[in-house]
Short mmCIF file of C-alpha atoms in Angstrom, two decimals:
data_model
loop_
_atom_site.label_atom_id
_atom_site.label_comp_id
_atom_site.label_asym_id
_atom_site.label_seq_id
_atom_site.Cartn_x
_atom_site.Cartn_y
_atom_site.Cartn_z
CA UNK A 1 23.57 37.57 18.83
CA UNK A 2 24.17 37.20 22.55
CA UNK A 3 26.14 34.01 23.19
CA UNK A 4 25.74 32.15 26.50
CA UNK A 5 28.58 29.63 26.61
CA UNK A 6 27.36 26.32 27.95
CA UNK A 7 30.43 24.19 28.59
CA UNK A 8 31.05 24.73 32.31
CA UNK A 9 28.29 22.36 33.32
CA UNK A 10 28.67 19.46 35.72
CA UNK A 11 26.29 17.37 33.64
CA UNK A 12 29.11 17.07 31.06
CA UNK A 13 31.24 14.08 32.17
CA UNK A 14 34.64 15.77 31.67
CA UNK A 15 33.48 18.77 33.69
CA UNK A 16 32.03 16.54 36.43
CA UNK A 17 35.42 14.84 36.64
CA UNK A 18 37.22 18.20 36.86
CA UNK A 19 34.86 19.33 39.62
CA UNK A 20 35.35 16.05 41.50
CA UNK A 21 39.13 16.33 41.25
CA UNK A 22 39.18 20.10 41.87
CA UNK A 23 41.04 20.50 38.58
CA UNK A 24 41.19 24.29 38.51
CA UNK A 25 43.16 24.51 35.25
CA UNK A 26 40.53 22.54 33.37
CA UNK A 27 37.82 25.00 34.43
CA UNK A 28 40.02 28.03 33.78
CA UNK A 29 40.91 26.80 30.29
CA UNK A 30 37.27 26.19 29.48
CA UNK A 31 36.35 29.69 30.63
CA UNK A 32 39.19 31.28 28.69
CA UNK A 33 38.54 29.37 25.48
CA UNK A 34 34.83 30.16 25.52
CA UNK A 35 35.47 33.80 26.28
CA UNK A 36 37.95 34.08 23.40
CA UNK A 37 35.47 32.38 21.08
CA UNK A 38 33.04 35.25 21.62
CA UNK A 39 30.94 34.31 24.65
CA UNK A 40 28.91 37.18 26.14
CA UNK A 41 28.15 35.16 29.28
CA UNK A 42 29.89 32.10 30.71
CA UNK A 43 27.25 29.76 32.09
CA UNK A 44 28.25 28.06 35.35
CA UNK A 45 26.25 25.04 36.48
CA UNK A 46 27.64 22.73 39.15
CA UNK A 47 25.25 19.78 38.80
CA UNK A 48 26.47 18.31 42.09
CA UNK A 49 24.82 17.11 45.27
CA UNK A 50 22.70 19.91 46.74
CA UNK A 51 24.71 19.74 50.00
CA UNK A 52 27.79 21.05 48.20
CA UNK A 53 26.19 22.97 45.34
CA UNK A 54 26.67 26.52 46.66
CA UNK A 55 30.32 25.98 47.61
CA UNK A 56 30.97 24.31 44.25
CA UNK A 57 29.34 27.24 42.47
CA UNK A 58 31.62 29.60 44.43
CA UNK A 59 34.70 27.58 43.48
CA UNK A 60 33.70 27.60 39.79
CA UNK A 61 32.72 31.27 39.71
CA UNK A 62 35.98 32.32 41.41
CA UNK A 63 37.97 30.36 38.82
CA UNK A 64 36.07 31.87 35.90
CA UNK A 65 36.43 35.39 37.30
CA UNK A 66 40.13 34.82 37.85
CA UNK A 67 40.73 34.26 34.14
CA UNK A 68 38.15 36.38 32.26
CA UNK A 69 36.00 39.49 32.60
CA UNK A 70 33.11 37.92 30.70
CA UNK A 71 30.04 38.03 32.95
CA UNK A 72 28.63 34.85 34.41
CA UNK A 73 25.29 33.12 33.99
CA UNK A 74 24.56 31.44 37.33
CA UNK A 75 22.76 28.23 36.48
CA UNK A 76 20.97 25.88 38.85
CA UNK A 77 17.61 24.13 39.01
CA UNK A 78 17.36 25.69 42.49
CA UNK A 79 16.39 29.35 42.65
CA UNK A 80 17.91 29.54 46.13
CA UNK A 81 21.27 28.35 44.83
CA UNK A 82 21.11 30.97 42.06
CA UNK A 83 20.28 33.64 44.64
CA UNK A 84 23.30 32.61 46.72
CA UNK A 85 25.64 32.19 43.77
CA UNK A 86 25.06 35.58 42.22
CA UNK A 87 26.55 37.15 45.35
CA UNK A 88 29.92 35.64 44.38
CA UNK A 89 29.94 37.49 41.06
CA UNK A 90 31.96 40.69 40.72
CA UNK A 91 29.67 42.11 38.07
CA UNK A 92 26.04 41.66 37.03
CA UNK A 93 25.39 38.63 34.87
CA UNK A 94 22.43 36.44 34.08
CA UNK A 95 20.29 34.23 36.34
CA UNK A 96 19.59 30.98 34.51
CA UNK A 97 16.68 30.59 35.15
CA UNK A 98 13.23 31.25 36.57
CA UNK A 99 9.80 30.13 35.37
CA UNK A 100 6.32 30.02 36.85
CA UNK A 101 7.20 26.73 38.57
CA UNK A 102 6.91 26.87 42.36
CA UNK A 103 8.25 30.04 43.96
CA UNK A 104 11.30 30.47 41.70
CA UNK A 105 10.30 33.86 40.41
CA UNK A 106 9.43 35.15 43.90
CA UNK A 107 12.87 34.12 45.11
CA UNK A 108 14.88 35.60 42.23
CA UNK A 109 13.01 38.75 41.20
CA UNK A 110 13.29 40.50 44.61
CA UNK A 111 17.04 39.68 44.74
CA UNK A 112 17.75 41.19 41.30
CA UNK A 113 15.11 43.94 41.46
CA UNK A 114 17.45 46.83 42.14
CA UNK A 115 20.48 45.47 40.30
CA UNK A 116 21.57 45.26 36.67
CA UNK A 117 21.31 41.47 36.60
CA UNK A 118 19.50 39.87 33.70
CA UNK A 119 17.28 36.84 34.10
CA UNK A 120 16.28 33.99 31.83
CA UNK A 121 12.61 33.03 32.20
CA UNK A 122 11.17 29.80 30.83
CA UNK A 123 7.60 29.74 29.57
CA UNK A 124 6.46 26.87 31.76
CA UNK A 125 4.57 26.55 35.02
CA UNK A 126 3.64 23.88 37.55
CA UNK A 127 1.64 22.02 34.91
CA UNK A 128 4.72 21.66 32.67
CA UNK A 129 5.39 22.98 29.17
CA UNK A 130 2.25 24.30 27.48
CA UNK A 131 1.62 22.62 24.14
CA UNK A 132 0.33 25.55 22.12
CA UNK A 133 1.40 29.13 21.50
CA UNK A 134 -1.60 30.64 23.27
CA UNK A 135 -0.86 28.94 26.59
CA UNK A 136 2.83 29.85 26.43
CA UNK A 137 1.84 33.46 25.89
CA UNK A 138 -0.38 33.24 28.97
CA UNK A 139 2.62 32.10 31.02
CA UNK A 140 4.59 34.94 29.43
CA UNK A 141 1.93 37.47 30.47
CA UNK A 142 2.09 36.23 34.08
CA UNK A 143 5.89 36.51 34.09
CA UNK A 144 5.69 40.08 32.76
CA UNK A 145 3.19 40.95 35.46
CA UNK A 146 5.67 39.75 38.09
CA UNK A 147 8.49 41.67 36.38
CA UNK A 148 6.44 44.83 36.49
CA UNK A 149 5.70 44.25 40.18
CA UNK A 150 9.45 44.11 40.92
CA UNK A 151 10.21 46.94 38.49
CA UNK A 152 12.39 44.73 36.29
CA UNK A 153 12.65 46.26 32.83
CA UNK A 154 11.82 43.98 29.87
CA UNK A 155 15.34 44.62 28.51
CA UNK A 156 16.71 42.60 31.45
CA UNK A 157 14.60 39.55 30.68
CA UNK A 158 15.63 36.64 28.42
CA UNK A 159 12.47 34.74 27.57
CA UNK A 160 12.97 31.08 26.70
CA UNK A 161 9.98 29.84 24.68
CA UNK A 162 11.12 26.23 25.33
CA UNK A 163 12.00 24.48 22.13
CA UNK A 164 10.91 20.86 21.97
CA UNK A 165 12.22 17.97 19.91
CA UNK A 166 11.64 18.36 16.18
CA UNK A 167 11.28 14.61 15.70
CA UNK A 168 7.94 14.55 17.54
CA UNK A 169 6.61 17.74 16.00
CA UNK A 170 3.88 17.80 13.39
CA UNK A 171 4.44 21.34 12.24
CA UNK A 172 8.13 22.00 12.70
CA UNK A 173 8.99 25.07 14.75
CA UNK A 174 5.93 27.06 13.77
CA UNK A 175 4.70 27.33 17.39
CA UNK A 176 8.04 28.66 18.61
CA UNK A 177 8.37 31.13 15.73
CA UNK A 178 4.87 32.37 16.45
CA UNK A 179 5.64 32.81 20.16
CA UNK A 180 8.93 34.62 19.44
CA UNK A 181 7.30 37.05 17.01
CA UNK A 182 4.45 37.87 19.40
CA UNK A 183 6.77 38.40 22.36
CA UNK A 184 9.06 40.71 20.37
CA UNK A 185 6.11 42.61 18.90
CA UNK A 186 4.78 43.27 22.40
CA UNK A 187 8.14 44.13 24.01
CA UNK A 188 10.72 45.09 21.36
CA UNK A 189 13.48 45.49 23.98
CA UNK A 190 13.00 42.06 25.52
CA UNK A 191 15.47 39.27 24.77
CA UNK A 192 14.45 35.86 23.47
CA UNK A 193 16.77 33.01 24.34
CA UNK A 194 17.01 29.36 23.49
CA UNK A 195 19.36 26.40 23.51
CA UNK A 196 20.76 25.56 20.08
CA UNK A 197 20.74 21.80 20.43
CA UNK A 198 17.50 20.66 22.15
CA UNK A 199 15.68 20.78 18.83
CA UNK A 200 17.63 17.85 17.36
CA UNK A 201 17.26 15.21 20.11
CA UNK A 202 16.86 11.72 18.66
CA UNK A 203 17.72 12.79 15.12
CA UNK A 204 20.79 11.81 13.10
CA UNK A 205 23.31 14.41 11.88
CA UNK A 206 22.15 16.73 14.65
CA UNK A 207 24.39 19.63 13.62
CA UNK A 208 22.38 20.07 10.42
CA UNK A 209 19.19 20.58 12.40
CA UNK A 210 20.84 22.74 15.06
CA UNK A 211 22.40 25.05 12.49
CA UNK A 212 19.26 25.50 10.38
CA UNK A 213 17.27 26.02 13.60
CA UNK A 214 19.51 28.85 14.78
CA UNK A 215 19.18 30.61 11.42
CA UNK A 216 15.38 30.36 11.49
CA UNK A 217 14.92 31.51 15.08
CA UNK A 218 17.32 34.42 14.54
CA UNK A 219 15.15 35.38 11.60
CA UNK A 220 12.09 35.22 13.88
CA UNK A 221 13.73 37.48 16.48
CA UNK A 222 15.63 35.25 18.90
CA UNK A 223 18.67 37.29 19.93
CA UNK A 224 20.35 35.11 22.56
CA UNK A 225 21.47 31.53 22.37
CA UNK A 226 22.92 28.94 24.73
CA UNK A 227 25.57 26.92 22.91
CA UNK A 228 29.14 25.75 22.72
CA UNK A 229 31.03 28.71 21.22
CA UNK A 230 33.92 26.36 20.41
CA UNK A 231 31.61 24.83 17.80
CA UNK A 232 33.04 26.78 14.89
CA UNK A 233 30.35 25.83 12.41
CA UNK A 234 27.44 27.13 14.45
CA UNK A 235 29.36 30.32 15.27
CA UNK A 236 30.00 30.82 11.54
CA UNK A 237 26.31 30.32 10.81
CA UNK A 238 25.40 32.96 13.39
CA UNK A 239 27.78 35.56 11.94
CA UNK A 240 26.61 34.72 8.41
CA UNK A 241 22.97 35.04 9.45
CA UNK A 242 23.53 38.45 11.06
CA UNK A 243 24.99 39.64 7.75
CA UNK A 244 22.20 38.08 5.67
CA UNK A 245 19.55 39.65 7.93
CA UNK A 246 21.09 43.06 7.29
CA UNK A 247 22.60 43.51 10.76
CA UNK A 248 26.19 43.60 9.58
CA UNK A 249 26.72 46.13 6.82
CA UNK A 250 29.31 45.00 4.24
CA UNK A 251 29.92 41.87 6.39
CA UNK A 252 32.47 43.70 8.52
CA UNK A 253 31.74 41.74 11.70
CA UNK A 254 31.59 38.48 9.74
CA UNK A 255 35.02 39.10 8.21
CA UNK A 256 36.49 40.23 11.55
CA UNK A 257 35.21 37.13 13.34
CA UNK A 258 36.70 34.99 10.58
CA UNK A 259 40.04 36.77 10.94
CA UNK A 260 39.94 36.26 14.70
CA UNK A 261 39.57 32.55 14.01
CA UNK A 262 36.09 32.17 15.52
CA UNK A 263 35.00 30.11 12.50
CA UNK A 264 36.38 28.83 9.20
CA UNK A 265 39.19 26.39 8.63
CA UNK A 266 41.43 26.19 11.69
CA UNK A 267 44.75 27.93 11.13
CA UNK B 1 13.00 21.63 -2.41
CA UNK B 2 13.62 21.19 -6.12
CA UNK B 3 17.33 20.56 -6.73
CA UNK B 4 18.95 21.60 -10.01
CA UNK B 5 22.34 19.89 -10.06
CA UNK B 6 24.97 22.26 -11.41
CA UNK B 7 28.08 20.17 -11.99
CA UNK B 8 27.87 19.37 -15.72
CA UNK B 9 29.06 22.80 -16.74
CA UNK B 10 31.92 23.51 -19.09
CA UNK B 11 32.94 26.52 -17.04
CA UNK B 12 34.24 24.04 -14.43
CA UNK B 13 37.81 23.15 -15.52
CA UNK B 14 37.52 19.37 -14.97
CA UNK B 15 34.31 19.32 -17.03
CA UNK B 16 35.88 21.48 -19.77
CA UNK B 17 38.71 18.95 -19.93
CA UNK B 18 36.27 16.02 -20.16
CA UNK B 19 34.37 17.78 -22.95
CA UNK B 20 37.62 18.51 -24.79
CA UNK B 21 38.76 14.90 -24.51
CA UNK B 22 35.30 13.45 -25.17
CA UNK B 23 35.57 11.62 -21.85
CA UNK B 24 32.11 10.07 -21.79
CA UNK B 25 32.60 8.18 -18.52
CA UNK B 26 33.43 11.38 -16.66
CA UNK B 27 30.16 12.98 -17.75
CA UNK B 28 28.14 9.81 -17.09
CA UNK B 29 29.58 9.48 -13.59
CA UNK B 30 28.79 13.09 -12.81
CA UNK B 31 25.21 12.63 -14.01
CA UNK B 32 24.76 9.41 -12.04
CA UNK B 33 26.27 10.76 -8.83
CA UNK B 34 24.15 13.91 -8.91
CA UNK B 35 21.03 11.95 -9.69
CA UNK B 36 21.66 9.56 -6.79
CA UNK B 37 22.28 12.52 -4.49
CA UNK B 38 18.72 13.70 -5.07
CA UNK B 39 18.85 15.98 -8.12
CA UNK B 40 15.45 16.78 -9.64
CA UNK B 41 17.08 18.21 -12.78
CA UNK B 42 20.58 17.72 -14.19
CA UNK B 43 21.79 21.03 -15.56
CA UNK B 44 23.77 20.70 -18.80
CA UNK B 45 25.84 23.68 -19.92
CA UNK B 46 28.54 23.22 -22.55
CA UNK B 47 30.39 26.56 -22.24
CA UNK B 48 32.24 25.93 -25.49
CA UNK B 49 32.77 27.89 -28.70
CA UNK B 50 29.40 28.79 -30.20
CA UNK B 51 30.34 26.98 -33.44
CA UNK B 52 30.24 23.61 -31.62
CA UNK B 53 27.83 24.44 -28.79
CA UNK B 54 24.73 22.66 -30.15
CA UNK B 55 26.60 19.47 -31.04
CA UNK B 56 28.34 19.51 -27.64
CA UNK B 57 25.00 19.94 -25.90
CA UNK B 58 23.69 16.94 -27.85
CA UNK B 59 26.68 14.83 -26.86
CA UNK B 60 26.27 15.78 -23.18
CA UNK B 61 22.49 15.33 -23.15
CA UNK B 62 22.74 11.90 -24.81
CA UNK B 63 25.27 10.80 -22.19
CA UNK B 64 23.13 12.03 -19.31
CA UNK B 65 20.02 10.38 -20.72
CA UNK B 66 21.91 7.15 -21.21
CA UNK B 67 22.63 6.83 -17.50
CA UNK B 68 19.69 8.45 -15.67
CA UNK B 69 16.00 9.28 -16.06
CA UNK B 70 16.38 12.56 -14.18
CA UNK B 71 15.15 15.35 -16.47
CA UNK B 72 17.60 17.84 -17.92
CA UNK B 73 17.97 21.58 -17.52
CA UNK B 74 19.30 22.87 -20.85
CA UNK B 75 21.58 25.73 -19.99
CA UNK B 76 23.12 28.25 -22.36
CA UNK B 77 23.50 32.02 -22.55
CA UNK B 78 22.02 31.64 -26.04
CA UNK B 79 18.25 31.19 -26.25
CA UNK B 80 18.68 29.68 -29.72
CA UNK B 81 21.00 27.00 -28.36
CA UNK B 82 18.49 26.21 -25.59
CA UNK B 83 15.74 25.97 -28.21
CA UNK B 84 17.83 23.52 -30.26
CA UNK B 85 19.07 21.52 -27.28
CA UNK B 86 15.68 20.82 -25.78
CA UNK B 87 14.81 18.82 -28.89
CA UNK B 88 17.45 16.26 -27.87
CA UNK B 89 15.72 15.59 -24.56
CA UNK B 90 13.50 12.52 -24.22
CA UNK B 91 11.28 14.14 -21.62
CA UNK B 92 10.34 17.68 -20.61
CA UNK B 93 12.90 19.43 -18.43
CA UNK B 94 13.82 23.01 -17.67
CA UNK B 95 15.10 25.79 -19.92
CA UNK B 96 17.84 27.68 -18.08
CA UNK B 97 17.10 30.51 -18.73
CA UNK B 98 15.23 33.46 -20.20
CA UNK B 99 14.99 37.07 -19.04
CA UNK B 100 13.83 40.33 -20.56
CA UNK B 101 17.21 40.72 -22.24
CA UNK B 102 17.02 40.91 -26.02
CA UNK B 103 14.60 38.48 -27.65
CA UNK B 104 15.30 35.50 -25.36
CA UNK B 105 11.76 35.18 -24.12
CA UNK B 106 10.28 35.48 -27.63
CA UNK B 107 12.53 32.67 -28.78
CA UNK B 108 11.87 30.27 -25.90
CA UNK B 109 8.24 30.84 -24.90
CA UNK B 110 6.77 29.90 -28.34
CA UNK B 111 8.93 26.73 -28.40
CA UNK B 112 7.74 25.51 -24.99
CA UNK B 113 4.21 26.96 -25.18
CA UNK B 114 2.41 23.69 -25.85
CA UNK B 115 4.79 21.40 -23.95
CA UNK B 116 5.35 20.48 -20.33
CA UNK B 117 8.77 22.14 -20.21
CA UNK B 118 9.55 24.45 -17.33
CA UNK B 119 11.52 27.64 -17.73
CA UNK B 120 13.78 29.65 -15.45
CA UNK B 121 13.32 33.40 -15.86
CA UNK B 122 15.75 35.96 -14.48
CA UNK B 123 14.46 39.30 -13.26
CA UNK B 124 16.73 41.42 -15.44
CA UNK B 125 16.36 43.25 -18.73
CA UNK B 126 18.53 45.09 -21.24
CA UNK B 127 19.47 47.65 -18.60
CA UNK B 128 20.94 44.95 -16.32
CA UNK B 129 19.91 43.85 -12.83
CA UNK B 130 17.49 46.29 -11.20
CA UNK B 131 18.77 47.53 -7.84
CA UNK B 132 15.54 47.66 -5.86
CA UNK B 133 12.60 45.34 -5.26
CA UNK B 134 10.12 47.54 -7.07
CA UNK B 135 12.00 47.49 -10.38
CA UNK B 136 12.53 43.74 -10.19
CA UNK B 137 8.81 43.29 -9.68
CA UNK B 138 8.22 45.41 -12.79
CA UNK B 139 10.42 43.03 -14.79
CA UNK B 140 8.50 40.15 -13.21
CA UNK B 141 5.18 41.67 -14.30
CA UNK B 142 6.46 41.96 -17.88
CA UNK B 143 7.59 38.33 -17.85
CA UNK B 144 4.20 37.19 -16.55
CA UNK B 145 2.48 39.16 -19.30
CA UNK B 146 4.56 37.29 -21.88
CA UNK B 147 3.80 33.98 -20.17
CA UNK B 148 0.09 34.69 -20.34
CA UNK B 149 0.41 35.58 -24.02
CA UNK B 150 1.92 32.14 -24.72
CA UNK B 151 -0.43 30.40 -22.30
CA UNK B 152 2.42 29.21 -20.04
CA UNK B 153 1.05 28.41 -16.59
CA UNK B 154 2.83 30.07 -13.62
CA UNK B 155 3.52 26.57 -12.23
CA UNK B 156 5.96 26.03 -15.14
CA UNK B 157 7.99 29.14 -14.36
CA UNK B 158 11.02 29.29 -12.09
CA UNK B 159 11.61 32.94 -11.25
CA UNK B 160 15.19 33.84 -10.34
CA UNK B 161 15.19 37.10 -8.34
CA UNK B 162 18.98 37.37 -8.95
CA UNK B 163 20.89 37.24 -5.74
CA UNK B 164 23.85 39.60 -5.55
CA UNK B 165 26.99 39.50 -3.44
CA UNK B 166 26.36 39.91 0.27
CA UNK B 167 29.70 41.65 0.78
CA UNK B 168 28.55 44.75 -1.11
CA UNK B 169 25.06 44.80 0.40
CA UNK B 170 23.95 47.35 2.96
CA UNK B 171 20.86 45.50 4.08
CA UNK B 172 21.63 41.83 3.67
CA UNK B 173 19.12 39.87 1.60
CA UNK B 174 16.12 42.00 2.52
CA UNK B 175 15.47 42.98 -1.10
CA UNK B 176 15.49 39.38 -2.29
CA UNK B 177 13.29 38.19 0.57
CA UNK B 178 10.83 40.95 -0.19
CA UNK B 179 10.76 40.05 -3.91
CA UNK B 180 10.28 36.34 -3.17
CA UNK B 181 7.40 36.96 -0.77
CA UNK B 182 5.60 39.28 -3.19
CA UNK B 183 6.01 36.90 -6.14
CA UNK B 184 4.70 33.93 -4.15
CA UNK B 185 1.83 35.96 -2.72
CA UNK B 186 0.75 36.92 -6.22
CA UNK B 187 1.24 33.46 -7.82
CA UNK B 188 1.28 30.75 -5.15
CA UNK B 189 1.96 28.00 -7.74
CA UNK B 190 5.00 29.72 -9.25
CA UNK B 191 8.50 28.48 -8.44
CA UNK B 192 11.26 30.71 -7.13
CA UNK B 193 14.78 29.61 -7.96
CA UNK B 194 18.25 30.76 -7.07
CA UNK B 195 21.87 29.68 -7.04
CA UNK B 196 23.14 28.72 -3.60
CA UNK B 197 26.60 30.16 -3.91
CA UNK B 198 26.49 33.56 -5.66
CA UNK B 199 25.66 35.23 -2.36
CA UNK B 200 29.08 34.54 -0.84
CA UNK B 201 31.43 35.83 -3.56
CA UNK B 202 34.50 37.52 -2.10
CA UNK B 203 33.77 36.35 1.45
CA UNK B 204 35.81 33.89 3.50
CA UNK B 205 34.31 30.59 4.74
CA UNK B 206 31.76 30.78 1.93
CA UNK B 207 29.90 27.63 2.96
CA UNK B 208 28.69 29.36 6.13
CA UNK B 209 27.05 32.11 4.12
CA UNK B 210 25.69 29.75 1.45
CA UNK B 211 24.11 27.47 4.04
CA UNK B 212 22.49 30.23 6.09
CA UNK B 213 21.32 31.84 2.85
CA UNK B 214 19.54 28.70 1.68
CA UNK B 215 17.74 28.38 5.01
CA UNK B 216 16.54 32.01 4.91
CA UNK B 217 15.36 31.97 1.30
CA UNK B 218 13.55 28.65 1.84
CA UNK B 219 11.80 30.35 4.75
CA UNK B 220 10.83 33.22 2.43
CA UNK B 221 9.39 30.82 -0.16
CA UNK B 222 12.19 29.88 -2.55
CA UNK B 223 11.46 26.29 -3.56
CA UNK B 224 14.15 25.53 -6.15
CA UNK B 225 17.89 25.82 -5.91
CA UNK B 226 20.85 25.43 -8.24
CA UNK B 227 23.68 23.73 -6.38
CA UNK B 228 26.10 20.85 -6.15
CA UNK B 229 24.04 18.01 -4.64
CA UNK B 230 27.28 16.20 -3.77
CA UNK B 231 27.81 18.96 -1.18
CA UNK B 232 26.49 16.91 1.75
CA UNK B 233 26.33 19.80 4.20
CA UNK B 234 24.08 21.99 2.11
CA UNK B 235 21.85 19.01 1.29
CA UNK B 236 21.58 18.26 5.02
CA UNK B 237 20.65 21.88 5.71
CA UNK B 238 17.90 21.72 3.10
CA UNK B 239 16.35 18.55 4.56
CA UNK B 240 16.65 19.99 8.08
CA UNK B 241 15.00 23.23 7.01
CA UNK B 242 12.07 21.43 5.37
CA UNK B 243 11.48 19.66 8.69
CA UNK B 244 11.85 22.85 10.74
CA UNK B 245 9.44 24.70 8.45
CA UNK B 246 6.83 22.02 9.07
CA UNK B 247 7.03 20.42 5.61
CA UNK B 248 8.26 17.05 6.85
CA UNK B 249 6.08 15.64 9.58
CA UNK B 250 8.07 13.68 12.19
CA UNK B 251 11.21 14.26 10.09
CA UNK B 252 10.51 11.19 7.97
CA UNK B 253 12.09 12.57 4.80
CA UNK B 254 15.03 13.94 6.78
CA UNK B 255 15.71 10.55 8.34
CA UNK B 256 15.27 8.73 5.01
CA UNK B 257 17.68 11.06 3.23
CA UNK B 258 20.19 10.50 6.03
CA UNK B 259 19.78 6.74 5.70
CA UNK B 260 20.27 6.98 1.93
CA UNK B 261 23.57 8.72 2.64
CA UNK B 262 22.64 12.07 1.10
CA UNK B 263 24.10 13.88 4.13
CA UNK B 264 25.75 13.13 7.44
CA UNK B 265 29.06 11.42 8.07
CA UNK B 266 30.12 9.39 5.05
CA UNK B 267 29.71 5.66 5.66
#
């Protein structure tokens, strides 16, 4: 499972405070802790006034790169900010994200075309999030057409099928599972990504839903997840699921991760 | 999900002690707590010397029936003890269990033939547990032939595909998932049962593996599980998974179970 660590995000109050106070140690510690917990990418999202977003992204990215080699996911609602921010990165990471909304894809795809950057792509367009599987797959087809145009290999794309709240769903996650399976069947090398916690909005005991969700979407073929890697329980579930799905012979990675303290009772 | 509550079992030291000391309150409390936590059957297994097994089963069953209406799963390695013990039960429950070993099935099936008792049936025979899916399905076919002979409807059978330790497995739970899917495809009304914790023997942080396992086998079609219903986390995972699989529209049962205190932070 590819882990995109979500904690350096200005929409989290403690991070907003650290950004406001230019508390470099706070950011560095967060980057280090997430990296040690097994993050494959450190997501960096400033969530500040647009006037200072690019410079804030640079400040954050420099701090993260000063403390860890883990690649960065540059994260902004603005494609232009992402395009600027990725220049500050020493090595290719992930653009988080494009979609068929506005001109996002036409801003990002040319910038990353001849690089090794990956890109998350949400299955929505200017009309919003399509309700059924068929419409999401139409958006997917349009994104793949654009990718082909810019010669971006499917293996560099992280498709986000956009998980909605379970509490308003009539048929659970069947639509998402269907979309994941069809995408992976069509492009086996493509990545499918999702956030681990959106599913449980408005429900009690959210961790129960988040954990079971991750297991089920991994089973369907999701291979990348945006989460807090310091959440030991969900990390344990991911390692356990890899072993149960037959991706970790004799549980060697599971046992190693346990020994490294990524999950299990804190020592 | 059909919950078979496993705690009244003489192989658990505290229960063995209670049986030895004829501590009726201990047994009653265990029955009541498991029933309130959502058990569909209360498993009763004496695990005592064979000379006193039937009388101990009677003592236990009487205590359980004195405190709760939840039906009983009579549990013994001896088919003859099961056949005796089910006579003490006021209402039909579950025989736990038969297999193709020895004459178990020929002892139990005639006894329950014209009743509403259910029966757990393990996919093993006198040669032990078959290694591959094909052989297990052969054992299954033989069991179904016997069931037909005694006119026992598939809906009364709880097939246990026999989950083995993950730590010695090369391909995770693929064999079990395959067996479950094929059994359910052939007999949609049949139940598939399993213990929630055998999978994690010899692994650290066992609850991670047990929880992810339950989610994956529910997804494959397992509909009955032997577990400790006082384990709030695994109960939460089961309710969450039902909702995610589309079996709990708008999460109504999930929310109700949370409100009843079956999972979530203890109030």
